[in-house]
Amino acid sequence: MAVTTMAKAINAGLRKALENDPKVLLMGEDIGKLGGVFRVTDGLQKDFGEARVIDSPLAESGIVGTAVGLAMRGFRPVVEIQFDGFVFPAFDQIVTQVAKHNARSAGRTPMPITIRIPYGGGIGAVEHHSESPEAYFAHTAGLRVISPSNPADAFAMVQQAIACDDPVVFFEPKRRYWDKADVDESLDLATAPSPFRARVVRPGTSVTVVCYGPMVRTCLEAASAAAAEGIELEVVDLRSMSPLDVDTVAASVRRTGRLVVVHEAPVFLGVGAELAARITETCFYSLEAPVLRVGGYHTPYPPARLEEDYLPDLDRVLDAVDRSLAF
């Protein structure tokens, strides 16, 4: 067990995957000699060579298209999209080829591709560097969409994504890259929790707060603040947006009677909208208040100097909790 950052935990997970399976390849812009803009792939090209850690041209569609061909030849490509806002040149490849080829070939040609995308705001970046496009991909059948919230999950989940025979979009919360926590690098993945299941990260009895990725730390901080006033929030880390683990959330809501969903992406037609609908259908007679959502506004992501006004924070989470309890 060692204390490390999320960025280094993902690096360690990629290293394990490269060591354990010669069919695993990494591709992306500046991931080799530079080690990626966030240094997540630092040192991997030096240790595994240019044939397995590949510096690609500046062409996202070409990167993912090449991964499709490699997957068809039995490889497990892991591609890095440098920033969230740059994934859209590859959007056609992802939703048209990656997501559908397994079904189109009646299961004869699986697409074990992992698409790593640093996402979300909070680092003061310029336009196209702070977006949360996860709902686009969660809406597309055939893709699995997950996001870790801490270094230990990041280490395990990136390896589980690579081992998955389905394509996985792996969203990395970039403002949590430097968060530190214990990571057990001897972890046996066979005994690790599924990356496609949610997890209760703080038990409580007053209100269920569901979140994922960068918002988990914010919601845990909100839970600590609420506890000082005698309000016990149950915080659920969703971890997977597709598939959506409604059962774990529903079990929590049946205990608390209330639900607040929190994410950085705009509330309008976001993951929280689907979860609110599913919980209302499933837990209607257990709910003491309407399901509330906290998220970004339905506007283009603002300039860096305004992003703290855009992103959900502790006060906005607690305001929603108060509104739920007052209903």
Coordinates of C-alpha atoms in Angstrom, one line a residue:
M1 CA 0.0 0.0 0.0
A2 CA 1.4 3.4 -1.0
V3 CA 0.1 6.9 -1.0
T4 CA 0.0 8.3 -4.6
T5 CA -1.9 10.6 -6.8
M6 CA -4.7 9.7 -9.2
A7 CA -2.4 10.4 -12.2
K8 CA 0.3 8.1 -10.9
A9 CA -2.3 5.5 -10.0
I10 CA -3.6 5.4 -13.6
N11 CA 0.0 5.2 -14.8
A12 CA 0.5 2.2 -12.5
G13 CA -2.7 0.6 -13.8
L14 CA -1.6 1.1 -17.5
R15 CA 1.8 -0.3 -16.6
K16 CA 0.2 -3.5 -15.1
A17 CA -2.0 -3.9 -18.2
L18 CA 1.0 -3.6 -20.5
E19 CA 3.0 -6.1 -18.4
N20 CA 0.2 -8.6 -18.2
D21 CA -1.0 -8.7 -21.8
P22 CA 1.2 -8.2 -24.9
K23 CA -1.9 -7.3 -26.9
V24 CA -2.4 -4.1 -25.0
L25 CA -1.2 -1.0 -26.9
L26 CA -1.4 2.7 -25.9
M27 CA -1.9 5.5 -28.5
G28 CA -2.3 9.2 -28.3
E29 CA -0.9 12.6 -28.9
D30 CA 2.4 13.2 -27.0
I31 CA 1.8 10.2 -24.7
G32 CA 5.3 8.7 -25.4
K33 CA 8.4 10.8 -25.0
L34 CA 6.5 13.6 -23.2
G35 CA 4.3 11.2 -21.1
G36 CA 1.1 13.1 -21.9
V37 CA 0.1 16.6 -21.0
F38 CA -0.8 15.4 -17.5
R39 CA 2.1 12.9 -17.4
V40 CA -0.3 10.0 -17.0
T41 CA 1.8 7.9 -19.4
D42 CA 5.1 9.1 -18.1
G43 CA 7.9 6.5 -18.6
L44 CA 5.8 3.9 -20.3
Q45 CA 7.2 4.4 -23.8
K46 CA 10.8 4.2 -22.4
D47 CA 10.0 0.8 -20.7
F48 CA 7.7 -0.8 -23.3
G49 CA 8.9 0.7 -26.6
E50 CA 7.6 2.9 -29.4
A51 CA 5.6 -0.1 -30.8
R52 CA 3.4 -0.4 -27.8
V53 CA 3.3 3.2 -26.5
I54 CA 2.6 5.1 -29.7
D55 CA 2.8 8.8 -30.3
S56 CA 0.1 9.5 -32.8
P57 CA -0.5 12.4 -35.2
L58 CA -2.8 15.2 -34.1
A59 CA -5.9 13.5 -35.4
E60 CA -8.5 12.1 -33.0
S61 CA -10.6 10.4 -35.6
G62 CA -7.5 8.7 -37.0
I63 CA -6.5 7.6 -33.5
V64 CA -9.8 5.9 -32.8
G65 CA -10.2 4.6 -36.3
T66 CA -6.7 2.9 -36.0
A67 CA -7.9 1.4 -32.7
V68 CA -10.9 -0.1 -34.4
G69 CA -8.6 -1.8 -36.9
L70 CA -6.3 -3.0 -34.1
A71 CA -9.2 -4.4 -32.1
M72 CA -10.4 -6.3 -35.1
R73 CA -6.9 -7.9 -35.3
G74 CA -7.1 -9.0 -31.6
F75 CA -5.3 -6.2 -29.9
R76 CA -6.6 -4.2 -26.8
P77 CA -5.9 -0.6 -27.7
V78 CA -6.0 2.2 -25.1
V79 CA -6.3 5.6 -26.7
E80 CA -5.9 8.9 -25.0
I81 CA -7.9 11.9 -26.0
Q82 CA -5.8 14.9 -24.8
F83 CA -8.8 16.9 -23.5
D84 CA -12.5 16.4 -23.3
G85 CA -13.4 19.1 -25.9
F86 CA -11.2 17.4 -28.5
V87 CA -13.1 14.1 -28.5
F88 CA -15.7 15.3 -31.0
P89 CA -13.5 14.8 -34.2
A90 CA -13.5 11.2 -33.1
F91 CA -17.2 11.1 -32.1
D92 CA -18.3 9.6 -35.4
Q93 CA -15.8 6.7 -35.1
I94 CA -16.8 6.1 -31.5
V95 CA -20.6 6.1 -31.9
T96 CA -20.7 4.7 -35.4
Q97 CA -18.0 2.0 -35.4
V98 CA -16.7 1.4 -31.8
A99 CA -20.2 1.2 -30.2
K100 CA -21.9 -0.8 -32.9
H101 CA -19.4 -3.2 -34.5
N102 CA -19.9 -6.0 -31.9
A103 CA -23.6 -6.1 -32.5
R104 CA -23.2 -5.6 -36.3
S105 CA -21.0 -8.6 -36.4
A106 CA -23.3 -10.7 -34.2
G107 CA -20.6 -10.9 -31.6
R108 CA -17.9 -12.2 -33.9
T109 CA -15.8 -9.0 -33.7
P110 CA -15.7 -7.5 -30.2
M111 CA -14.3 -4.0 -29.7
P112 CA -12.1 -4.2 -26.5
I113 CA -11.1 -0.5 -26.8
T114 CA -10.5 1.8 -23.9
I115 CA -10.9 5.5 -24.6
R116 CA -9.3 7.7 -21.9
I117 CA -10.6 11.2 -21.7
P118 CA -9.5 13.8 -19.1
Y119 CA -12.7 15.7 -18.4
G120 CA -14.3 18.4 -16.3
G121 CA -13.3 21.8 -15.1
G122 CA -11.7 23.4 -12.1
I123 CA -8.1 23.8 -13.4
G124 CA -8.5 27.3 -15.0
A125 CA -8.1 26.0 -18.5
V126 CA -9.0 27.7 -21.8
E127 CA -12.0 27.0 -24.1
H128 CA -12.6 23.3 -25.0
H129 CA -10.5 22.0 -22.1
S130 CA -13.1 21.8 -19.3
E131 CA -16.2 20.0 -20.6
S132 CA -18.2 17.1 -19.3
P133 CA -19.5 15.2 -22.4
E134 CA -20.3 11.9 -20.6
A135 CA -24.0 12.0 -21.3
Y136 CA -23.4 11.9 -25.1
F137 CA -21.6 8.6 -24.7
A138 CA -23.8 7.1 -22.0
H139 CA -26.7 7.7 -24.4
T140 CA -25.1 5.5 -27.1
A141 CA -25.9 1.8 -26.7
G142 CA -22.8 -0.4 -27.0
L143 CA -20.5 1.8 -25.0
R144 CA -19.7 1.5 -21.3
V145 CA -19.0 4.8 -19.6
I146 CA -17.2 5.0 -16.2
S147 CA -15.3 7.5 -14.1
P148 CA -13.1 7.0 -11.0
S149 CA -13.2 9.5 -8.2
N150 CA -10.1 8.5 -6.2
P151 CA -6.6 7.0 -6.9
A152 CA -7.5 3.5 -5.7
D153 CA -10.5 3.2 -8.0
A154 CA -8.5 4.8 -10.8
F155 CA -5.8 2.1 -10.5
A156 CA -8.3 -0.8 -10.5
M157 CA -10.9 0.6 -12.9
V158 CA -8.5 1.4 -15.8
Q159 CA -7.2 -2.2 -15.7
Q160 CA -10.8 -3.5 -15.6
A161 CA -11.7 -1.3 -18.5
I162 CA -8.8 -2.6 -20.6
A163 CA -9.7 -6.2 -19.7
C164 CA -13.4 -5.7 -20.7
D165 CA -14.4 -7.1 -24.1
D166 CA -16.8 -4.2 -24.6
P167 CA -15.6 -0.7 -25.5
V168 CA -15.2 1.5 -22.4
V169 CA -15.1 5.3 -22.3
F170 CA -12.9 6.1 -19.3
F171 CA -13.5 9.6 -18.0
E172 CA -10.6 10.9 -15.8
P173 CA -11.5 13.9 -13.6
K174 CA -8.6 16.1 -14.4
R175 CA -8.9 18.4 -11.3
R176 CA -8.5 15.2 -9.2
Y177 CA -5.3 14.1 -10.9
W178 CA -3.3 15.4 -8.0
D179 CA -5.5 14.1 -5.1
K180 CA -3.5 11.6 -3.1
A181 CA -4.7 8.4 -1.3
D182 CA -3.6 4.8 -0.5
V183 CA -3.4 2.5 -3.5
D184 CA -2.8 -1.2 -3.2
E185 CA -0.8 -2.1 -6.3
S186 CA -0.9 -5.8 -5.3
L187 CA -4.7 -5.8 -5.7
D188 CA -6.2 -8.9 -7.3
L189 CA -8.6 -7.6 -9.9
A190 CA -10.6 -10.9 -9.7
T191 CA -11.7 -9.8 -6.2
A192 CA -12.0 -6.1 -6.9
P193 CA -15.5 -4.6 -7.0
S194 CA -17.0 -4.3 -10.5
P195 CA -16.3 -0.9 -12.1
F196 CA -19.9 -1.0 -13.4
R197 CA -21.5 -0.9 -9.9
A198 CA -22.1 2.1 -7.6
R199 CA -20.7 2.3 -4.1
V200 CA -21.9 3.9 -0.9
V201 CA -18.9 5.9 0.2
R202 CA -20.5 7.5 3.3
P203 CA -23.6 6.1 5.0
G204 CA -26.3 8.4 6.2
T205 CA -30.0 8.5 7.0
S206 CA -31.2 12.0 6.0
V207 CA -30.7 12.4 2.2
T208 CA -29.1 10.3 -0.5
V209 CA -26.6 12.3 -2.5
V210 CA -25.5 10.6 -5.8
C211 CA -22.4 11.9 -7.7
Y212 CA -19.4 10.6 -9.7
G213 CA -15.9 11.6 -10.7
P214 CA -14.9 15.1 -9.6
M215 CA -18.1 15.7 -7.6
V216 CA -17.5 12.9 -5.1
R217 CA -15.0 14.9 -3.1
T218 CA -17.2 17.9 -3.1
C219 CA -20.2 15.9 -1.9
L220 CA -18.2 14.2 0.9
E221 CA -17.1 17.7 2.0
A222 CA -20.8 18.7 1.9
A223 CA -21.7 15.7 4.0
S224 CA -19.1 16.7 6.6
A225 CA -20.5 20.2 6.8
A226 CA -24.1 18.9 7.0
A227 CA -23.2 16.5 9.8
A228 CA -22.2 19.5 11.9
E229 CA -25.8 20.5 11.8
G230 CA -27.1 17.0 12.5
I231 CA -28.0 16.1 8.9
E232 CA -26.6 12.8 7.8
L233 CA -26.0 12.5 4.1
E234 CA -25.6 9.1 2.4
V235 CA -23.1 9.7 -0.4
V236 CA -23.2 7.3 -3.3
D237 CA -20.3 7.2 -5.9
L238 CA -22.1 6.2 -9.1
R239 CA -18.7 5.2 -10.8
S240 CA -20.6 4.0 -13.9
M241 CA -22.9 6.1 -16.1
S242 CA -23.5 3.2 -18.5
P243 CA -24.6 0.7 -17.3
L244 CA -26.4 2.7 -14.6
D245 CA -26.6 0.9 -11.2
V246 CA -30.1 1.9 -10.3
D247 CA -30.4 -0.9 -7.7
T248 CA -27.7 0.5 -5.4
V249 CA -29.2 4.0 -5.6
A250 CA -32.8 2.7 -5.1
A251 CA -31.7 0.8 -2.0
S252 CA -30.3 4.0 -0.6
V253 CA -33.3 6.1 -1.4
R254 CA -35.6 3.5 0.3
R255 CA -33.6 4.1 3.4
T256 CA -33.5 7.9 3.3
G257 CA -36.6 8.9 1.3
R258 CA -34.8 11.7 -0.5
L259 CA -32.4 12.0 -3.5
V260 CA -30.1 14.8 -4.8
V261 CA -28.0 14.0 -7.9
V262 CA -24.9 16.0 -8.5
H263 CA -22.7 16.3 -11.5
E264 CA -20.5 18.9 -13.3
A265 CA -22.2 18.4 -16.7
P266 CA -25.3 20.6 -17.4
V267 CA -28.4 19.5 -15.7
F268 CA -30.5 19.6 -18.9
L269 CA -30.8 16.1 -20.3
G270 CA -27.8 14.9 -18.2
V271 CA -27.1 11.7 -16.4
G272 CA -29.1 13.1 -13.4
A273 CA -32.2 13.4 -15.5
E274 CA -32.2 9.6 -16.4
L275 CA -31.4 8.7 -12.8
A276 CA -34.2 11.0 -11.5
A277 CA -36.7 9.3 -13.9
R278 CA -35.6 5.8 -13.0
I279 CA -35.7 6.4 -9.2
T280 CA -39.1 8.1 -9.5
E281 CA -40.4 5.0 -11.3
T282 CA -38.7 2.6 -8.9
C283 CA -39.1 4.3 -5.6
F284 CA -42.2 6.5 -5.9
Y285 CA -43.8 5.3 -2.7
S286 CA -40.6 5.7 -0.7
L287 CA -39.9 9.3 -1.8
E288 CA -40.6 12.1 0.7
A289 CA -39.6 14.8 -1.8
P290 CA -39.0 15.2 -5.5
V291 CA -35.6 14.1 -6.8
L292 CA -33.4 17.2 -7.1
R293 CA -30.5 17.8 -9.5
V294 CA -27.4 20.0 -9.1
G295 CA -25.1 20.6 -12.0
G296 CA -23.7 22.9 -14.6
Y297 CA -25.9 25.4 -16.4
H298 CA -27.2 24.9 -20.0
T299 CA -24.6 27.3 -21.4
P300 CA -21.3 26.8 -23.1
Y301 CA -18.5 26.2 -20.6
P302 CA -17.5 29.7 -19.4
P303 CA -14.1 31.4 -19.4
A304 CA -11.8 30.2 -16.6
R305 CA -12.4 33.3 -14.5
L306 CA -16.1 32.4 -14.2
E307 CA -15.9 28.6 -13.8
E308 CA -16.2 28.7 -10.0
D309 CA -19.7 30.3 -10.6
Y310 CA -20.6 27.5 -13.1
L311 CA -19.4 24.4 -11.2
P312 CA -21.4 22.9 -8.4
D313 CA -19.8 23.6 -5.1
L314 CA -20.5 22.7 -1.4
D315 CA -23.0 25.5 -1.0
R316 CA -25.1 24.5 -4.0
V317 CA -25.2 20.9 -2.8
L318 CA -26.2 21.9 0.7
D319 CA -28.9 24.2 -0.7
A320 CA -30.4 21.3 -2.6
V321 CA -30.3 19.2 0.6
D322 CA -32.1 21.9 2.5
R323 CA -34.8 22.2 -0.2
S324 CA -35.3 18.4 -0.2
L325 CA -35.6 18.3 3.6
A326 CA -38.0 21.3 3.6
F327 CA -40.4 19.8 1.1

